[in-house]
């Protein structure tokens, strides 16, 4: 699809992965609205993108539904129709599941999954209404595709985002809106600072100690992909209408093992009921 001259609305677009995506889409001649909770990130991102009138910085907390609608209005007022929505704003609190407090659960799920839902409720009807087609990319994570220990509040929201994109993809097929689950492996970003925007009402945490441990565990940034690399990968995923947009070859064996475990768990020794299969065929493919 032709992206030039169209508009993208990118949450968490002022840092890390979101900024990398903004760069890539701007490079394709798109106009980009970058919505972010942090003023300093917005200011730095505008300078880094250096896109003049094609970049609109918007201060937005994606969990604030009224503010979300106003931000979408602002983007439309400046650029016209929104064609691409990138639900990317995200935070992380990591540690053993038994230590996760309600504050840890509510904050991470509220931003990661709740923010994605708010993006869809706010912007999907606008995309469907203009009828020019569009694309919704939601940043999940490899942790949403291959959930691992020590990250329950994070993987739960990310797996839900993968399911949401799969659901919406089949539902919106044929109506001009393509949906993709973006599942990056590790990427250089500022996510370790996420706690800075944690609201007071979710301050209660069981992860104070594990967070401290994590921050002193060493710097592995040099092993991670850059925001430019993953931004280009998302651009390719959009251009190719990919359902799952993955970034790292290192996950091949794990993805294969998981897929094989799922296949092996289907009780094929049991007889199929042809009528059930026929009646609910939409469930089986
Ligand atoms: P980042 O911290 O560099 O960027 C996230 C941006 O989102 C920040 O500018 C932050 O201010 C903003 N943000 C946070 N809460 C917000 C809210 N309530 N409303 C609006 N904006 C908000 O982090 P990164 O790593 O670029 O994260 C982007 C997405 O990528 C997240 O969804 C994260 O879970 C996901 N991800 C990151 C990976 C990594 O290795 N960095 C790997 C897999 C997924």
PDB file of C-alpha atoms and ligand atoms in Angstrom:
ATOM      1  CA  UNK A   1       0.000   0.000   0.000  1.00  0.00           C
ATOM      2  CA  UNK A   2       1.063   3.562  -0.650  1.00  0.00           C
ATOM      3  CA  UNK A   3       2.039   5.275   2.613  1.00  0.00           C
ATOM      4  CA  UNK A   4       3.225   8.612   1.286  1.00  0.00           C
ATOM      5  CA  UNK A   5       1.131  11.557   2.482  1.00  0.00           C
ATOM      6  CA  UNK A   6      -0.881   9.403   4.894  1.00  0.00           C
ATOM      7  CA  UNK A   7      -0.939   9.780   8.679  1.00  0.00           C
ATOM      8  CA  UNK A   8       0.305   7.551  11.491  1.00  0.00           C
ATOM      9  CA  UNK A   9      -0.632   7.934  15.160  1.00  0.00           C
ATOM     10  CA  UNK A  10       2.051   6.341  17.343  1.00  0.00           C
ATOM     11  CA  UNK A  11       1.712   6.023  21.105  1.00  0.00           C
ATOM     12  CA  UNK A  12       4.903   5.990  23.126  1.00  0.00           C
ATOM     13  CA  UNK A  13       6.234   7.487  19.909  1.00  0.00           C
ATOM     14  CA  UNK A  14       8.769   9.754  21.579  1.00  0.00           C
ATOM     15  CA  UNK A  15      11.287   7.140  22.730  1.00  0.00           C
ATOM     16  CA  UNK A  16      12.799   3.773  21.914  1.00  0.00           C
ATOM     17  CA  UNK A  17      10.797   1.509  19.625  1.00  0.00           C
ATOM     18  CA  UNK A  18       7.986   4.010  18.993  1.00  0.00           C
ATOM     19  CA  UNK A  19      10.504   6.622  17.938  1.00  0.00           C
ATOM     20  CA  UNK A  20      12.184   4.092  15.643  1.00  0.00           C
ATOM     21  CA  UNK A  21       8.817   3.361  14.029  1.00  0.00           C
ATOM     22  CA  UNK A  22       8.104   7.101  13.683  1.00  0.00           C
ATOM     23  CA  UNK A  23      11.465   7.546  11.950  1.00  0.00           C
ATOM     24  CA  UNK A  24      10.800   4.729   9.498  1.00  0.00           C
ATOM     25  CA  UNK A  25       7.284   5.923   8.620  1.00  0.00           C
ATOM     26  CA  UNK A  26       8.416   9.533   8.289  1.00  0.00           C
ATOM     27  CA  UNK A  27      11.101   8.276   5.939  1.00  0.00           C
ATOM     28  CA  UNK A  28       8.325   6.819   3.766  1.00  0.00           C
ATOM     29  CA  UNK A  29       6.742  10.264   3.436  1.00  0.00           C
ATOM     30  CA  UNK A  30       4.105   9.782   6.126  1.00  0.00           C
ATOM     31  CA  UNK A  31       2.946  12.394   8.614  1.00  0.00           C
ATOM     32  CA  UNK A  32       3.397  11.204  12.169  1.00  0.00           C
ATOM     33  CA  UNK A  33       1.637  12.132  15.381  1.00  0.00           C
ATOM     34  CA  UNK A  34       3.762  10.977  18.301  1.00  0.00           C
ATOM     35  CA  UNK A  35       1.751  10.695  21.508  1.00  0.00           C
ATOM     36  CA  UNK A  36       3.674  10.297  24.739  1.00  0.00           C
ATOM     37  CA  UNK A  37       3.278  10.885  28.448  1.00  0.00           C
ATOM     38  CA  UNK A  38       6.765  12.415  28.842  1.00  0.00           C
ATOM     39  CA  UNK A  39       7.388  16.039  27.823  1.00  0.00           C
ATOM     40  CA  UNK A  40      11.160  15.589  27.774  1.00  0.00           C
ATOM     41  CA  UNK A  41      10.860  12.592  25.438  1.00  0.00           C
ATOM     42  CA  UNK A  42       8.545  14.567  23.139  1.00  0.00           C
ATOM     43  CA  UNK A  43      10.958  17.465  22.980  1.00  0.00           C
ATOM     44  CA  UNK A  44      13.959  15.239  22.233  1.00  0.00           C
ATOM     45  CA  UNK A  45      12.020  13.192  19.684  1.00  0.00           C
ATOM     46  CA  UNK A  46      10.909  16.250  17.714  1.00  0.00           C
ATOM     47  CA  UNK A  47      14.557  17.323  17.492  1.00  0.00           C
ATOM     48  CA  UNK A  48      15.731  13.841  16.505  1.00  0.00           C
ATOM     49  CA  UNK A  49      13.016  13.312  13.876  1.00  0.00           C
ATOM     50  CA  UNK A  50      13.617  16.768  12.415  1.00  0.00           C
ATOM     51  CA  UNK A  51      10.492  16.388  10.295  1.00  0.00           C
ATOM     52  CA  UNK A  52       9.147  19.948  10.489  1.00  0.00           C
ATOM     53  CA  UNK A  53       5.427  20.144   9.827  1.00  0.00           C
ATOM     54  CA  UNK A  54       5.142  16.408   9.250  1.00  0.00           C
ATOM     55  CA  UNK A  55       5.649  15.678  12.955  1.00  0.00           C
ATOM     56  CA  UNK A  56       3.012  16.467  15.591  1.00  0.00           C
ATOM     57  CA  UNK A  57       4.028  15.889  19.224  1.00  0.00           C
ATOM     58  CA  UNK A  58       1.061  15.199  21.506  1.00  0.00           C
ATOM     59  CA  UNK A  59       1.210  14.959  25.268  1.00  0.00           C
ATOM     60  CA  UNK A  60      -0.980  11.955  26.124  1.00  0.00           C
ATOM     61  CA  UNK A  61      -1.424   9.378  28.842  1.00  0.00           C
ATOM     62  CA  UNK A  62      -2.937   6.459  26.922  1.00  0.00           C
ATOM     63  CA  UNK A  63      -4.934   5.394  29.982  1.00  0.00           C
ATOM     64  CA  UNK A  64      -6.884   8.703  29.885  1.00  0.00           C
ATOM     65  CA  UNK A  65      -9.767   8.032  27.508  1.00  0.00           C
ATOM     66  CA  UNK A  66     -11.047  11.614  27.201  1.00  0.00           C
ATOM     67  CA  UNK A  67      -7.541  12.888  26.546  1.00  0.00           C
ATOM     68  CA  UNK A  68      -7.056  10.127  23.950  1.00  0.00           C
ATOM     69  CA  UNK A  69     -10.089  11.310  21.964  1.00  0.00           C
ATOM     70  CA  UNK A  70      -8.821  14.892  22.097  1.00  0.00           C
ATOM     71  CA  UNK A  71      -5.367  13.825  20.912  1.00  0.00           C
ATOM     72  CA  UNK A  72      -6.927  11.974  17.971  1.00  0.00           C
ATOM     73  CA  UNK A  73      -8.987  15.092  17.177  1.00  0.00           C
ATOM     74  CA  UNK A  74      -5.805  17.166  17.200  1.00  0.00           C
ATOM     75  CA  UNK A  75      -4.014  14.771  14.884  1.00  0.00           C
ATOM     76  CA  UNK A  76      -6.954  14.838  12.458  1.00  0.00           C
ATOM     77  CA  UNK A  77      -7.198  18.635  12.656  1.00  0.00           C
ATOM     78  CA  UNK A  78      -3.549  18.927  11.661  1.00  0.00           C
ATOM     79  CA  UNK A  79      -3.117  16.043   9.215  1.00  0.00           C
ATOM     80  CA  UNK A  80      -6.615  14.949   8.134  1.00  0.00           C
ATOM     81  CA  UNK A  81      -7.456  11.251   8.334  1.00  0.00           C
ATOM     82  CA  UNK A  82      -5.504   8.775  10.446  1.00  0.00           C
ATOM     83  CA  UNK A  83      -4.504   5.647   8.496  1.00  0.00           C
ATOM     84  CA  UNK A  84      -2.048   3.844  10.735  1.00  0.00           C
ATOM     85  CA  UNK A  85      -2.414   3.386  14.483  1.00  0.00           C
ATOM     86  CA  UNK A  86       0.599   2.063  16.369  1.00  0.00           C
ATOM     87  CA  UNK A  87      -0.344   1.000  19.918  1.00  0.00           C
ATOM     88  CA  UNK A  88       3.145   1.014  21.329  1.00  0.00           C
ATOM     89  CA  UNK A  89       3.237   2.822  24.703  1.00  0.00           C
ATOM     90  CA  UNK A  90       4.271   0.329  27.331  1.00  0.00           C
ATOM     91  CA  UNK A  91       5.801  -0.151  30.757  1.00  0.00           C
ATOM     92  CA  UNK A  92       7.246  -3.087  32.661  1.00  0.00           C
ATOM     93  CA  UNK A  93       7.427  -4.250  36.275  1.00  0.00           C
ATOM     94  CA  UNK A  94       9.243  -7.550  36.615  1.00  0.00           C
ATOM     95  CA  UNK A  95       9.692 -10.080  39.398  1.00  0.00           C
ATOM     96  CA  UNK A  96       8.306 -13.290  40.902  1.00  0.00           C
ATOM     97  CA  UNK A  97       4.562 -13.652  40.399  1.00  0.00           C
ATOM     98  CA  UNK A  98       3.855 -14.121  44.115  1.00  0.00           C
ATOM     99  CA  UNK A  99       5.321 -10.696  44.867  1.00  0.00           C
ATOM    100  CA  UNK A 100       3.243  -8.805  42.293  1.00  0.00           C
ATOM    101  CA  UNK A 101       0.907  -6.396  44.070  1.00  0.00           C
ATOM    102  CA  UNK A 102      -2.373  -5.063  42.710  1.00  0.00           C
ATOM    103  CA  UNK A 103      -0.448  -1.877  41.953  1.00  0.00           C
ATOM    104  CA  UNK A 104       1.997  -3.841  39.771  1.00  0.00           C
ATOM    105  CA  UNK A 105      -0.832  -5.628  37.944  1.00  0.00           C
ATOM    106  CA  UNK A 106      -3.067  -2.603  37.484  1.00  0.00           C
ATOM    107  CA  UNK A 107      -0.354  -0.243  36.320  1.00  0.00           C
ATOM    108  CA  UNK A 108       1.219  -2.575  33.743  1.00  0.00           C
ATOM    109  CA  UNK A 109      -2.042  -3.978  32.397  1.00  0.00           C
ATOM    110  CA  UNK A 110      -3.611  -0.499  32.414  1.00  0.00           C
ATOM    111  CA  UNK A 111      -0.928   1.016  30.202  1.00  0.00           C
ATOM    112  CA  UNK A 112       0.028  -1.974  28.033  1.00  0.00           C
ATOM    113  CA  UNK A 113      -3.342  -3.601  27.399  1.00  0.00           C
ATOM    114  CA  UNK A 114      -5.688  -0.788  28.499  1.00  0.00           C
ATOM    115  CA  UNK A 115      -3.813   1.774  26.399  1.00  0.00           C
ATOM    116  CA  UNK A 116      -4.061  -0.530  23.385  1.00  0.00           C
ATOM    117  CA  UNK A 117      -7.799  -0.977  23.921  1.00  0.00           C
ATOM    118  CA  UNK A 118      -8.250   2.793  24.257  1.00  0.00           C
ATOM    119  CA  UNK A 119      -6.405   3.285  20.981  1.00  0.00           C
ATOM    120  CA  UNK A 120      -8.685   0.818  19.235  1.00  0.00           C
ATOM    121  CA  UNK A 121     -11.915   2.225  20.683  1.00  0.00           C
ATOM    122  CA  UNK A 122     -10.846   5.780  19.833  1.00  0.00           C
ATOM    123  CA  UNK A 123      -9.263   5.370  16.420  1.00  0.00           C
ATOM    124  CA  UNK A 124     -10.593   2.201  14.728  1.00  0.00           C
ATOM    125  CA  UNK A 125     -14.058   3.735  14.079  1.00  0.00           C
ATOM    126  CA  UNK A 126     -12.368   6.768  12.540  1.00  0.00           C
ATOM    127  CA  UNK A 127     -10.354   4.554  10.183  1.00  0.00           C
ATOM    128  CA  UNK A 128     -13.423   2.544   9.212  1.00  0.00           C
ATOM    129  CA  UNK A 129     -15.440   5.756   8.697  1.00  0.00           C
ATOM    130  CA  UNK A 130     -13.054   7.348   6.185  1.00  0.00           C
ATOM    131  CA  UNK A 131     -12.974   4.151   4.163  1.00  0.00           C
ATOM    132  CA  UNK A 132      -9.475   4.662   2.752  1.00  0.00           C
ATOM    133  CA  UNK A 133      -8.184   1.619   4.628  1.00  0.00           C
ATOM    134  CA  UNK A 134      -5.579   1.424   7.297  1.00  0.00           C
ATOM    135  CA  UNK A 135      -3.331  -0.630   9.492  1.00  0.00           C
ATOM    136  CA  UNK A 136      -3.214  -1.214  13.232  1.00  0.00           C
ATOM    137  CA  UNK A 137       0.105  -2.369  14.645  1.00  0.00           C
ATOM    138  CA  UNK A 138       0.194  -3.186  18.340  1.00  0.00           C
ATOM    139  CA  UNK A 139       3.519  -3.635  20.064  1.00  0.00           C
ATOM    140  CA  UNK A 140       3.319  -6.862  22.022  1.00  0.00           C
ATOM    141  CA  UNK A 141       6.648  -8.608  22.627  1.00  0.00           C
ATOM    142  CA  UNK A 142       8.285 -11.984  22.155  1.00  0.00           C
ATOM    143  CA  UNK A 143       7.278 -12.330  25.823  1.00  0.00           C
ATOM    144  CA  UNK A 144       3.673 -12.312  24.632  1.00  0.00           C
ATOM    145  CA  UNK A 145       4.348 -15.083  22.152  1.00  0.00           C
ATOM    146  CA  UNK A 146       6.638 -17.209  24.340  1.00  0.00           C
ATOM    147  CA  UNK A 147       5.763 -16.212  27.926  1.00  0.00           C
ATOM    148  CA  UNK A 148       8.578 -16.795  30.418  1.00  0.00           C
ATOM    149  CA  UNK A 149       8.935 -16.695  34.185  1.00  0.00           C
ATOM    150  CA  UNK A 150       9.510 -13.553  36.208  1.00  0.00           C
ATOM    151  CA  UNK A 151       7.307 -11.352  34.075  1.00  0.00           C
ATOM    152  CA  UNK A 152       3.678 -12.355  34.761  1.00  0.00           C
ATOM    153  CA  UNK A 153       2.172  -8.857  34.749  1.00  0.00           C
ATOM    154  CA  UNK A 154       3.998  -8.071  31.525  1.00  0.00           C
ATOM    155  CA  UNK A 155       3.493 -11.315  29.574  1.00  0.00           C
ATOM    156  CA  UNK A 156      -0.213 -11.434  30.438  1.00  0.00           C
ATOM    157  CA  UNK A 157      -0.862  -8.078  28.779  1.00  0.00           C
ATOM    158  CA  UNK A 158       1.411  -8.828  25.846  1.00  0.00           C
ATOM    159  CA  UNK A 159      -0.178 -12.224  25.133  1.00  0.00           C
ATOM    160  CA  UNK A 160      -3.570 -10.496  25.246  1.00  0.00           C
ATOM    161  CA  UNK A 161      -2.340  -7.976  22.670  1.00  0.00           C
ATOM    162  CA  UNK A 162      -1.272 -10.814  20.355  1.00  0.00           C
ATOM    163  CA  UNK A 163      -4.738 -12.407  20.731  1.00  0.00           C
ATOM    164  CA  UNK A 164      -6.433  -9.059  20.146  1.00  0.00           C
ATOM    165  CA  UNK A 165      -4.562  -8.481  16.902  1.00  0.00           C
ATOM    166  CA  UNK A 166      -5.372 -12.011  15.698  1.00  0.00           C
ATOM    167  CA  UNK A 167      -9.045 -11.541  16.574  1.00  0.00           C
ATOM    168  CA  UNK A 168      -9.259  -8.154  14.895  1.00  0.00           C
ATOM    169  CA  UNK A 169      -7.366  -9.334  11.873  1.00  0.00           C
ATOM    170  CA  UNK A 170      -9.935 -11.975  11.012  1.00  0.00           C
ATOM    171  CA  UNK A 171     -12.831  -9.702  11.930  1.00  0.00           C
ATOM    172  CA  UNK A 172     -11.653  -6.751   9.849  1.00  0.00           C
ATOM    173  CA  UNK A 173     -10.442  -8.796   6.909  1.00  0.00           C
ATOM    174  CA  UNK A 174     -12.154  -7.461   3.824  1.00  0.00           C
ATOM    175  CA  UNK A 175     -12.948  -4.109   5.426  1.00  0.00           C
ATOM    176  CA  UNK A 176      -9.642  -2.540   4.574  1.00  0.00           C
ATOM    177  CA  UNK A 177      -8.011  -2.561   7.999  1.00  0.00           C
ATOM    178  CA  UNK A 178      -5.041  -4.871   8.501  1.00  0.00           C
ATOM    179  CA  UNK A 179      -3.908  -5.772  12.017  1.00  0.00           C
ATOM    180  CA  UNK A 180      -0.438  -6.861  13.093  1.00  0.00           C
ATOM    181  CA  UNK A 181       1.085  -8.021  16.363  1.00  0.00           C
ATOM    182  CA  UNK A 182       4.602  -6.645  16.636  1.00  0.00           C
ATOM    183  CA  UNK A 183       6.730  -8.955  18.778  1.00  0.00           C
ATOM    184  CA  UNK A 184      10.223  -7.589  19.244  1.00  0.00           C
ATOM    185  CA  UNK A 185      13.005  -9.273  21.160  1.00  0.00           C
ATOM    186  CA  UNK A 186      15.269  -6.975  23.157  1.00  0.00           C
ATOM    187  CA  UNK A 187      15.676  -3.449  21.791  1.00  0.00           C
ATOM    188  CA  UNK A 188      17.735  -0.505  23.050  1.00  0.00           C
ATOM    189  CA  UNK A 189      15.305   1.859  24.768  1.00  0.00           C
ATOM    190  CA  UNK A 190      14.436   3.740  27.939  1.00  0.00           C
ATOM    191  CA  UNK A 191      11.989   1.158  29.288  1.00  0.00           C
ATOM    192  CA  UNK A 192      14.100   0.696  32.443  1.00  0.00           C
ATOM    193  CA  UNK A 193      12.935   4.222  33.376  1.00  0.00           C
ATOM    194  CA  UNK A 194       9.246   3.341  33.072  1.00  0.00           C
ATOM    195  CA  UNK A 195       8.745   3.681  36.843  1.00  0.00           C
ATOM    196  CA  UNK A 196       9.165   7.455  36.498  1.00  0.00           C
ATOM    197  CA  UNK A 197       5.659   7.759  35.038  1.00  0.00           C
ATOM    198  CA  UNK A 198       4.011   5.319  37.439  1.00  0.00           C
ATOM    199  CA  UNK A 199       0.966   7.070  38.943  1.00  0.00           C
ATOM    200  CA  UNK A 200       0.719   7.552  42.702  1.00  0.00           C
ATOM    201  CA  UNK A 201      -2.468   5.453  42.873  1.00  0.00           C
ATOM    202  CA  UNK A 202      -0.469   2.407  41.694  1.00  0.00           C
ATOM    203  CA  UNK A 203       2.609   3.150  43.812  1.00  0.00           C
ATOM    204  CA  UNK A 204       2.089   0.015  45.920  1.00  0.00           C
ATOM    205  CA  UNK A 205       4.605  -2.515  44.565  1.00  0.00           C
ATOM    206  CA  UNK A 206       5.904  -5.931  45.516  1.00  0.00           C
ATOM    207  CA  UNK A 207       8.820  -5.480  43.139  1.00  0.00           C
ATOM    208  CA  UNK A 208      10.920  -2.825  44.884  1.00  0.00           C
ATOM    209  CA  UNK A 209      13.699  -5.323  45.635  1.00  0.00           C
ATOM    210  CA  UNK A 210      13.655  -7.175  42.318  1.00  0.00           C
ATOM    211  CA  UNK A 211      13.634  -3.872  40.425  1.00  0.00           C
ATOM    212  CA  UNK A 212      16.731  -2.782  42.313  1.00  0.00           C
ATOM    213  CA  UNK A 213      18.376  -6.134  41.543  1.00  0.00           C
ATOM    214  CA  UNK A 214      17.535  -5.798  37.873  1.00  0.00           C
ATOM    215  CA  UNK A 215      18.988  -2.331  37.589  1.00  0.00           C
ATOM    216  CA  UNK A 216      22.291  -3.443  39.095  1.00  0.00           C
ATOM    217  CA  UNK A 217      22.434  -6.649  37.036  1.00  0.00           C
ATOM    218  CA  UNK A 218      24.660  -5.204  34.324  1.00  0.00           C
ATOM    219  CA  UNK A 219      24.260  -3.391  31.038  1.00  0.00           C
ATOM    220  CA  UNK A 220      23.320  -5.586  28.112  1.00  0.00           C
ATOM    221  CA  UNK A 221      22.237  -2.768  25.789  1.00  0.00           C
ATOM    222  CA  UNK A 222      24.999  -3.559  23.295  1.00  0.00           C
ATOM    223  CA  UNK A 223      23.371  -6.958  22.681  1.00  0.00           C
ATOM    224  CA  UNK A 224      20.029  -5.419  21.763  1.00  0.00           C
ATOM    225  CA  UNK A 225      18.741  -4.238  18.368  1.00  0.00           C
ATOM    226  CA  UNK A 226      18.528  -0.528  17.687  1.00  0.00           C
ATOM    227  CA  UNK A 227      15.286   1.420  17.395  1.00  0.00           C
ATOM    228  CA  UNK A 228      16.156   2.119  13.739  1.00  0.00           C
ATOM    229  CA  UNK A 229      16.475  -1.603  12.966  1.00  0.00           C
ATOM    230  CA  UNK A 230      13.125  -2.459  14.503  1.00  0.00           C
ATOM    231  CA  UNK A 231      11.478   0.626  12.990  1.00  0.00           C
ATOM    232  CA  UNK A 232      12.471  -0.613   9.536  1.00  0.00           C
ATOM    233  CA  UNK A 233      11.225  -4.099  10.424  1.00  0.00           C
ATOM    234  CA  UNK A 234       7.800  -2.686  11.332  1.00  0.00           C
ATOM    235  CA  UNK A 235       7.702  -0.727   8.079  1.00  0.00           C
ATOM    236  CA  UNK A 236       8.373  -3.955   6.147  1.00  0.00           C
ATOM    237  CA  UNK A 237       5.713  -5.746   8.183  1.00  0.00           C
ATOM    238  CA  UNK A 238       3.185  -3.060   7.280  1.00  0.00           C
ATOM    239  CA  UNK A 239       4.112  -3.107   3.599  1.00  0.00           C
ATOM    240  CA  UNK A 240       3.842  -6.936   3.560  1.00  0.00           C
ATOM    241  CA  UNK A 241       0.604  -7.089   5.619  1.00  0.00           C
ATOM    242  CA  UNK A 242       2.275  -9.450   8.097  1.00  0.00           C
ATOM    243  CA  UNK A 243       0.200 -10.789  10.999  1.00  0.00           C
ATOM    244  CA  UNK A 244       3.174 -11.399  13.312  1.00  0.00           C
ATOM    245  CA  UNK A 245       6.087  -9.016  12.941  1.00  0.00           C
ATOM    246  CA  UNK A 246       9.142 -10.585  14.599  1.00  0.00           C
ATOM    247  CA  UNK A 247      12.605  -9.102  14.892  1.00  0.00           C
ATOM    248  CA  UNK A 248      14.991 -11.772  16.140  1.00  0.00           C
ATOM    249  CA  UNK A 249      16.133 -15.012  14.476  1.00  0.00           C
ATOM    250  CA  UNK A 250      17.349 -16.254  17.871  1.00  0.00           C
ATOM    251  CA  UNK A 251      13.769 -17.184  18.822  1.00  0.00           C
ATOM    252  CA  UNK A 252      13.337 -19.700  15.996  1.00  0.00           C
ATOM    253  CA  UNK A 253      13.816 -22.858  18.087  1.00  0.00           C
ATOM    254  CA  UNK A 254      11.580 -21.612  20.886  1.00  0.00           C
ATOM    255  CA  UNK A 255       8.766 -20.635  18.543  1.00  0.00           C
ATOM    256  CA  UNK A 256       9.068 -24.005  16.803  1.00  0.00           C
ATOM    257  CA  UNK A 257       9.000 -25.929  20.102  1.00  0.00           C
ATOM    258  CA  UNK A 258       5.912 -24.056  21.233  1.00  0.00           C
ATOM    259  CA  UNK A 259       4.092 -24.573  17.945  1.00  0.00           C
ATOM    260  CA  UNK A 260       4.993 -28.278  18.012  1.00  0.00           C
ATOM    261  CA  UNK A 261       3.808 -28.622  21.613  1.00  0.00           C
ATOM    262  CA  UNK A 262       0.456 -27.131  20.607  1.00  0.00           C
ATOM    263  CA  UNK A 263       0.164 -29.437  17.611  1.00  0.00           C
ATOM    264  CA  UNK A 264       1.086 -32.475  19.748  1.00  0.00           C
ATOM    265  CA  UNK A 265      -1.600 -31.557  22.305  1.00  0.00           C
ATOM    266  CA  UNK A 266      -4.473 -31.826  19.820  1.00  0.00           C
ATOM    267  CA  UNK A 267      -6.221 -35.143  20.717  1.00  0.00           C
ATOM    268  CA  UNK A 268      -6.276 -36.529  17.209  1.00  0.00           C
ATOM    269  CA  UNK A 269      -7.019 -40.049  18.438  1.00  0.00           C
ATOM    270  CA  UNK A 270     -10.555 -38.824  19.261  1.00  0.00           C
ATOM    271  CA  UNK A 271     -13.184 -38.920  16.516  1.00  0.00           C
ATOM    272  CA  UNK A 272     -14.256 -35.596  14.967  1.00  0.00           C
ATOM    273  CA  UNK A 273     -17.922 -34.625  14.821  1.00  0.00           C
ATOM    274  CA  UNK A 274     -18.430 -33.503  11.216  1.00  0.00           C
ATOM    275  CA  UNK A 275     -21.533 -31.468  12.095  1.00  0.00           C
ATOM    276  CA  UNK A 276     -19.697 -29.538  14.837  1.00  0.00           C
ATOM    277  CA  UNK A 277     -16.823 -28.993  12.423  1.00  0.00           C
ATOM    278  CA  UNK A 278     -19.131 -27.770   9.667  1.00  0.00           C
ATOM    279  CA  UNK A 279     -21.322 -25.558  11.894  1.00  0.00           C
ATOM    280  CA  UNK A 280     -18.470 -23.761  13.639  1.00  0.00           C
ATOM    281  CA  UNK A 281     -15.921 -23.910  10.845  1.00  0.00           C
ATOM    282  CA  UNK A 282     -14.860 -20.314  11.504  1.00  0.00           C
ATOM    283  CA  UNK A 283     -13.315 -21.459  14.797  1.00  0.00           C
ATOM    284  CA  UNK A 284     -11.110 -24.102  13.312  1.00  0.00           C
ATOM    285  CA  UNK A 285      -9.049 -22.206  10.751  1.00  0.00           C
TER     286      UNK A 285
HETATM  287  P1  LIG B   1      10.647   3.388  26.051  1.00  0.00           P
HETATM  288  O1  LIG B   1      10.434   3.651  27.512  1.00  0.00           O
HETATM  289  O2  LIG B   1      11.931   3.817  25.444  1.00  0.00           O
HETATM  290  O3  LIG B   1       9.454   3.998  25.216  1.00  0.00           O
HETATM  291  C1  LIG B   1       8.131   3.930  25.660  1.00  0.00           C
HETATM  292  C2  LIG B   1       7.513   5.317  25.601  1.00  0.00           C
HETATM  293  O4  LIG B   1       6.164   5.187  26.060  1.00  0.00           O
HETATM  294  C3  LIG B   1       8.205   6.327  26.506  1.00  0.00           C
HETATM  295  O5  LIG B   1       8.504   7.521  25.824  1.00  0.00           O
HETATM  296  C4  LIG B   1       7.188   6.569  27.615  1.00  0.00           C
HETATM  297  O6  LIG B   1       7.228   7.908  28.101  1.00  0.00           O
HETATM  298  C5  LIG B   1       5.887   6.273  26.907  1.00  0.00           C
HETATM  299  N1  LIG B   1       4.808   5.936  27.827  1.00  0.00           N
HETATM  300  C6  LIG B   1       4.869   5.202  28.966  1.00  0.00           C
HETATM  301  N2  LIG B   1       3.673   5.171  29.568  1.00  0.00           N
HETATM  302  C7  LIG B   1       2.836   5.898  28.799  1.00  0.00           C
HETATM  303  C8  LIG B   1       1.467   6.250  28.889  1.00  0.00           C
HETATM  304  N3  LIG B   1       0.719   5.861  29.936  1.00  0.00           N
HETATM  305  N4  LIG B   1       0.924   7.016  27.908  1.00  0.00           N
HETATM  306  C9  LIG B   1       1.679   7.439  26.872  1.00  0.00           C
HETATM  307  N5  LIG B   1       2.980   7.169  26.736  1.00  0.00           N
HETATM  308  C10 LIG B   1       3.552   6.394  27.687  1.00  0.00           C
HETATM  309  O7  LIG B   1      10.438   1.803  25.911  1.00  0.00           O
HETATM  310  P2  LIG B   1      10.393   0.813  24.639  1.00  0.00           P
HETATM  311  O8  LIG B   1      11.236  -0.336  25.028  1.00  0.00           O
HETATM  312  O9  LIG B   1      10.657   1.516  23.393  1.00  0.00           O
HETATM  313  O10 LIG B   1       8.885   0.323  24.719  1.00  0.00           O
HETATM  314  C11 LIG B   1       7.952   0.452  23.660  1.00  0.00           C
HETATM  315  C12 LIG B   1       7.091  -0.792  23.609  1.00  0.00           C
HETATM  316  O11 LIG B   1       7.895  -1.892  23.226  1.00  0.00           O
HETATM  317  C13 LIG B   1       6.462  -1.183  24.941  1.00  0.00           C
HETATM  318  O12 LIG B   1       5.130  -1.595  24.704  1.00  0.00           O
HETATM  319  C14 LIG B   1       7.308  -2.341  25.398  1.00  0.00           C
HETATM  320  O13 LIG B   1       6.602  -3.191  26.257  1.00  0.00           O
HETATM  321  C15 LIG B   1       7.627  -2.988  24.074  1.00  0.00           C
HETATM  322  N6  LIG B   1       8.781  -3.883  24.048  1.00  0.00           N
HETATM  323  C16 LIG B   1      10.037  -3.455  24.351  1.00  0.00           C
HETATM  324  C17 LIG B   1      11.109  -4.293  24.245  1.00  0.00           C
HETATM  325  C18 LIG B   1      12.498  -3.837  24.536  1.00  0.00           C
HETATM  326  O14 LIG B   1      13.396  -4.669  24.618  1.00  0.00           O
HETATM  327  N7  LIG B   1      12.756  -2.550  24.687  1.00  0.00           N
HETATM  328  C19 LIG B   1      10.946  -5.693  23.824  1.00  0.00           C
HETATM  329  C20 LIG B   1       9.590  -6.066  23.530  1.00  0.00           C
HETATM  330  C21 LIG B   1       8.560  -5.178  23.635  1.00  0.00           C
END
